[in-house]
PDB file of C-alpha atoms in Angstrom:
ATOM      1  CA  MET A  14       9.845  52.971  10.008  1.00 61.00           C
ATOM      2  CA  LYS A  15      11.692  52.122   6.510  1.00 68.00           C
ATOM      3  CA  ALA A  16      12.791  49.000   8.233  1.00 64.00           C
ATOM      4  CA  VAL A  17       9.368  47.815   9.855  1.00 59.00           C
ATOM      5  CA  THR A  18       7.953  48.553   6.175  1.00 61.00           C
ATOM      6  CA  LEU A  19      10.945  46.579   4.428  1.00 57.00           C
ATOM      7  CA  VAL A  20      10.560  43.537   6.735  1.00 53.00           C
ATOM      8  CA  ILE A  21       6.804  43.538   6.152  1.00 63.00           C
ATOM      9  CA  ALA A  22       7.107  43.653   2.411  1.00 58.00           C
ATOM     10  CA  LEU A  23       9.667  40.685   2.462  1.00 58.00           C
ATOM     11  CA  LEU A  24       7.266  38.769   4.736  1.00 57.00           C
ATOM     12  CA  ALA A  25       4.629  39.199   2.082  1.00 58.00           C
ATOM     13  CA  VAL A  26       6.863  38.356  -0.931  1.00 54.00           C
ATOM     14  CA  ALA A  27       7.975  35.130   0.790  1.00 54.00           C
ATOM     15  CA  LEU A  28       4.415  34.576   2.050  1.00 52.00           C
ATOM     16  CA  ALA A  29       3.087  34.868  -1.560  1.00 53.00           C
ATOM     17  CA  ALA A  30       6.099  32.724  -3.162  1.00 51.00           C
ATOM     18  CA  GLY A  31       5.238  29.833  -0.747  1.00 51.00           C
ATOM     19  CA  CYS A  32       1.664  29.849  -1.530  1.00 48.00           C
ATOM     20  CA  SER A  33       2.056  30.068  -5.134  1.00 42.00           C
ATOM     21  CA  THR A  34       3.567  26.493  -5.412  1.00 41.00           C
ATOM     22  CA  LYS A  35       1.541  23.465  -5.397  1.00 42.00           C
ATOM     23  CA  LYS A  36       3.060  21.291  -2.972  1.00 46.00           C
ATOM     24  CA  GLY A  37       1.684  17.963  -3.041  1.00 56.00           C
ATOM     25  CA  PHE A  38       1.826  15.288  -0.358  1.00 65.00           C
ATOM     26  CA  GLU A  39       2.668  12.447  -2.800  1.00 66.00           C
ATOM     27  CA  LYS A  40       5.198  12.647  -5.366  1.00 80.00           C
ATOM     28  CA  PRO A  41       4.455  11.608  -8.923  1.00 87.00           C
ATOM     29  CA  GLY A  42       3.944   7.977  -9.538  1.00 90.00           C
ATOM     30  CA  PHE A  43       2.591   7.283  -5.901  1.00 93.00           C
ATOM     31  CA  ALA A  44      -0.749   7.234  -4.233  1.00 93.00           C
ATOM     32  CA  PHE A  45      -0.874   6.508  -0.464  1.00 94.00           C
ATOM     33  CA  GLY A  46       3.187   6.038  -0.208  1.00 94.00           C
ATOM     34  CA  CYS A  47       2.604   2.842  -2.793  1.00 95.00           C
ATOM     35  CA  PRO A  48       4.328   3.265  -6.263  1.00 94.00           C
ATOM     36  CA  ILE A  49       1.365   2.990  -8.867  1.00 93.00           C
ATOM     37  CA  GLY A  50       3.289   4.105 -11.936  1.00 85.00           C
ATOM     38  CA  ASP A  51       1.030   5.748 -14.491  1.00 84.00           C
ATOM     39  CA  ALA A  52      -2.417   4.446 -13.108  1.00 87.00           C
ATOM     40  CA  LYS A  53      -5.231   6.719 -12.197  1.00 90.00           C
ATOM     41  CA  ILE A  54      -6.078   6.390  -8.408  1.00 93.00           C
ATOM     42  CA  SER A  55      -7.825   8.635  -6.754  1.00 92.00           C
ATOM     43  CA  SER A  56      -8.818   6.763  -3.655  1.00 95.00           C
ATOM     44  CA  MET A  57      -7.951   3.713  -1.327  1.00 96.00           C
ATOM     45  CA  SER A  58     -10.771   1.691  -3.328  1.00 96.00           C
ATOM     46  CA  ASP A  59      -8.603   2.324  -6.475  1.00 96.00           C
ATOM     47  CA  LEU A  60      -5.467   1.635  -4.880  1.00 97.00           C
ATOM     48  CA  VAL A  61      -6.655  -1.678  -3.510  1.00 96.00           C
ATOM     49  CA  LYS A  62      -8.035  -2.820  -6.548  1.00 96.00           C
ATOM     50  CA  ALA A  63      -4.617  -1.800  -8.522  1.00 96.00           C
ATOM     51  CA  LYS A  64      -2.549  -3.810  -5.896  1.00 97.00           C
ATOM     52  CA  VAL A  65      -4.483  -6.859  -4.905  1.00 96.00           C
ATOM     53  CA  ALA A  66      -5.267  -9.957  -6.748  1.00 95.00           C
ATOM     54  CA  LYS A  67      -7.362 -12.994  -5.813  1.00 91.00           C
ATOM     55  CA  GLU A  68      -6.157 -16.438  -6.877  1.00 92.00           C
ATOM     56  CA  GLY A  69      -7.606 -20.145  -6.522  1.00 87.00           C
ATOM     57  CA  SER A  70     -10.881 -21.532  -6.763  1.00 84.00           C
ATOM     58  CA  LYS A  71     -12.110 -20.287  -3.288  1.00 82.00           C
ATOM     59  CA  SER A  72     -12.005 -16.745  -3.282  1.00 80.00           C
ATOM     60  CA  PRO A  73     -11.749 -15.386   0.472  1.00 84.00           C
ATOM     61  CA  ASP A  74     -14.784 -13.543   1.766  1.00 86.00           C
ATOM     62  CA  VAL A  75     -12.721 -10.776   3.302  1.00 93.00           C
ATOM     63  CA  GLU A  76     -11.889  -7.088   2.267  1.00 95.00           C
ATOM     64  CA  MET A  77      -8.366  -5.245   1.976  1.00 96.00           C
ATOM     65  CA  GLU A  78      -9.368  -1.836   3.289  1.00 96.00           C
ATOM     66  CA  GLU A  79      -6.209   0.112   3.349  1.00 97.00           C
ATOM     67  CA  ILE A  80      -2.964  -0.537   1.921  1.00 98.00           C
ATOM     68  CA  ARG A  81       0.072   2.130   2.842  1.00 97.00           C
ATOM     69  CA  CYS A  82       3.556   2.283   1.843  1.00 97.00           C
ATOM     70  CA  THR A  83       6.987   3.717   3.056  1.00 96.00           C
ATOM     71  CA  THR A  84      10.608   3.262   2.567  1.00 93.00           C
ATOM     72  CA  THR A  85      13.125   2.103   5.121  1.00 90.00           C
ATOM     73  CA  GLY A  86      16.180   3.011   3.730  1.00 93.00           C
ATOM     74  CA  ASP A  87      16.237   1.432   0.104  1.00 93.00           C
ATOM     75  CA  LEU A  88      13.510  -1.064   1.017  1.00 97.00           C
ATOM     76  CA  LEU A  89       9.851  -0.751   0.413  1.00 97.00           C
ATOM     77  CA  LYS A  90       7.845  -1.636   3.637  1.00 98.00           C
ATOM     78  CA  ILE A  91       3.960  -2.212   3.000  1.00 98.00           C
ATOM     79  CA  ASP A  92       1.039  -2.577   5.538  1.00 98.00           C
ATOM     80  CA  VAL A  93      -1.943  -4.195   4.068  1.00 98.00           C
ATOM     81  CA  VAL A  94      -5.460  -4.038   6.319  1.00 98.00           C
ATOM     82  CA  VAL A  95      -7.240  -7.021   6.015  1.00 97.00           C
ATOM     83  CA  TYR A  96     -11.202  -7.174   7.284  1.00 97.00           C
ATOM     84  CA  ASN A  97     -13.263  -9.837   8.079  1.00 96.00           C
ATOM     85  CA  ASP A  98     -16.881  -8.412   7.925  1.00 93.00           C
ATOM     86  CA  GLU A  99     -18.744 -11.572   8.474  1.00 93.00           C
ATOM     87  CA  SER A 100     -19.229 -13.440  11.822  1.00 93.00           C
ATOM     88  CA  ASP A 101     -17.592 -16.514  10.770  1.00 93.00           C
ATOM     89  CA  VAL A 102     -13.629 -17.338  11.153  1.00 94.00           C
ATOM     90  CA  GLU A 103     -12.120 -16.701   7.819  1.00 94.00           C
ATOM     91  CA  ARG A 104      -8.829 -18.798   6.747  1.00 95.00           C
ATOM     92  CA  LEU A 105      -6.723 -17.592   3.867  1.00 95.00           C
ATOM     93  CA  GLN A 106      -3.321 -17.368   2.409  1.00 96.00           C
ATOM     94  CA  TYR A 107      -1.227 -14.603   1.303  1.00 97.00           C
ATOM     95  CA  LYS A 108       1.885 -13.621  -0.408  1.00 97.00           C
ATOM     96  CA  PHE A 109       3.607 -10.627  -2.077  1.00 98.00           C
ATOM     97  CA  ARG A 110       4.974 -10.620  -5.786  1.00 97.00           C
ATOM     98  CA  TRP A 111       7.868  -8.135  -6.425  1.00 97.00           C
ATOM     99  CA  MET A 112       8.607  -6.359  -9.377  1.00 96.00           C
ATOM    100  CA  ASP A 113      11.459  -4.125 -10.209  1.00 95.00           C
ATOM    101  CA  ALA A 114      11.226  -0.517 -11.716  1.00 92.00           C
ATOM    102  CA  GLU A 115      10.816  -2.124 -15.292  1.00 93.00           C
ATOM    103  CA  GLY A 116       7.899  -4.386 -13.997  1.00 92.00           C
ATOM    104  CA  MET A 117       9.772  -7.644 -14.194  1.00 96.00           C
ATOM    105  CA  ARG A 118      10.232 -10.113 -10.931  1.00 96.00           C
ATOM    106  CA  ALA A 119      12.672  -8.763  -8.682  1.00 96.00           C
ATOM    107  CA  ALA A 120      12.908 -11.521  -6.190  1.00 95.00           C
ATOM    108  CA  ASP A 121      11.875 -15.036  -6.127  1.00 95.00           C
ATOM    109  CA  GLU A 122       8.307 -16.154  -5.374  1.00 93.00           C
ATOM    110  CA  GLU A 123       7.241 -16.142  -1.776  1.00 95.00           C
ATOM    111  CA  SER A 124       5.747 -19.097  -0.346  1.00 96.00           C
ATOM    112  CA  TRP A 125       1.967 -18.754   0.856  1.00 96.00           C
ATOM    113  CA  LYS A 126       1.587 -17.579   4.421  1.00 97.00           C
ATOM    114  CA  PRO A 127      -1.468 -18.578   6.426  1.00 97.00           C
ATOM    115  CA  LEU A 128      -3.843 -15.788   8.104  1.00 96.00           C
ATOM    116  CA  LEU A 129      -6.543 -16.606  10.537  1.00 96.00           C
ATOM    117  CA  LEU A 130      -9.348 -13.936  10.758  1.00 95.00           C
ATOM    118  CA  TYR A 131     -11.865 -14.068  13.331  1.00 96.00           C
ATOM    119  CA  GLY A 132     -15.360 -12.673  12.618  1.00 94.00           C
ATOM    120  CA  ASN A 133     -15.895  -9.009  12.525  1.00 95.00           C
ATOM    121  CA  SER A 134     -12.082  -8.413  12.881  1.00 97.00           C
ATOM    122  CA  ARG A 135      -9.343  -6.774  11.097  1.00 97.00           C
ATOM    123  CA  GLN A 136      -5.930  -7.724  10.750  1.00 97.00           C
ATOM    124  CA  THR A 137      -2.639  -5.600   9.297  1.00 98.00           C
ATOM    125  CA  VAL A 138      -0.267  -7.357   7.318  1.00 98.00           C
ATOM    126  CA  THR A 139       3.324  -5.833   7.037  1.00 98.00           C
ATOM    127  CA  THR A 140       6.249  -6.741   5.080  1.00 97.00           C
ATOM    128  CA  ILE A 141       9.559  -5.439   3.790  1.00 97.00           C
ATOM    129  CA  ALA A 142      10.436  -5.788   0.276  1.00 97.00           C
ATOM    130  CA  PRO A 143      13.281  -8.470   0.230  1.00 97.00           C
ATOM    131  CA  ASN A 144      15.959  -5.966  -1.782  1.00 97.00           C
ATOM    132  CA  ALA A 145      16.517  -2.668  -3.085  1.00 96.00           C
ATOM    133  CA  LYS A 146      15.447  -3.356  -6.557  1.00 96.00           C
ATOM    134  CA  ALA A 147      12.020  -4.292  -5.391  1.00 96.00           C
ATOM    135  CA  ARG A 148      10.107  -1.418  -6.535  1.00 96.00           C
ATOM    136  CA  ASP A 149       6.394  -2.325  -7.001  1.00 96.00           C
ATOM    137  CA  PHE A 150       4.301  -5.254  -5.609  1.00 97.00           C
ATOM    138  CA  LYS A 151       0.900  -7.147  -5.588  1.00 97.00           C
ATOM    139  CA  PHE A 152      -0.578  -8.487  -2.712  1.00 97.00           C
ATOM    140  CA  ILE A 153      -2.160 -12.046  -3.748  1.00 96.00           C
ATOM    141  CA  VAL A 154      -4.590 -13.556  -1.394  1.00 96.00           C
ATOM    142  CA  MET A 155      -6.329 -17.030  -1.541  1.00 95.00           C
ATOM    143  CA  GLY A 156      -8.996 -18.750   0.533  1.00 92.00           C
ATOM    144  CA  GLN A 157      -8.155 -21.689   2.334  1.00 85.00           C
ATOM    145  CA  ASP A 158     -10.262 -24.924   2.872  1.00 70.00           C
TER     146      ASP A 158
END
């Protein structure tokens, strides 16, 4: 009887200890797996605004719906979901700009890559950091005539 009471008491203590510590899904400085530094990111749209930049005179008429990150070994892996909510075909170009932990360039500038999005479609752009020094990124898009 004492052994059963002792086991129940130990289980109750273990359960209480497990519930008393807050274990978040994200580690500090990350949102949706992506590095954010000290930025206040509370939603996917905040993350997209922080990580996407548009360049050029013709802004593409597409939306970046989602950005997710993970690590593969020491390398950052990124998925960006691009959505064309128009019925027309959208032609755009994109590239990633890689930064190290201090915010300096971690790799040479990438060349532009073309992307063709048919009307009302989504496409996931996936990439892996060029080296282990690349700890942060910007996804840069530009419309194409």
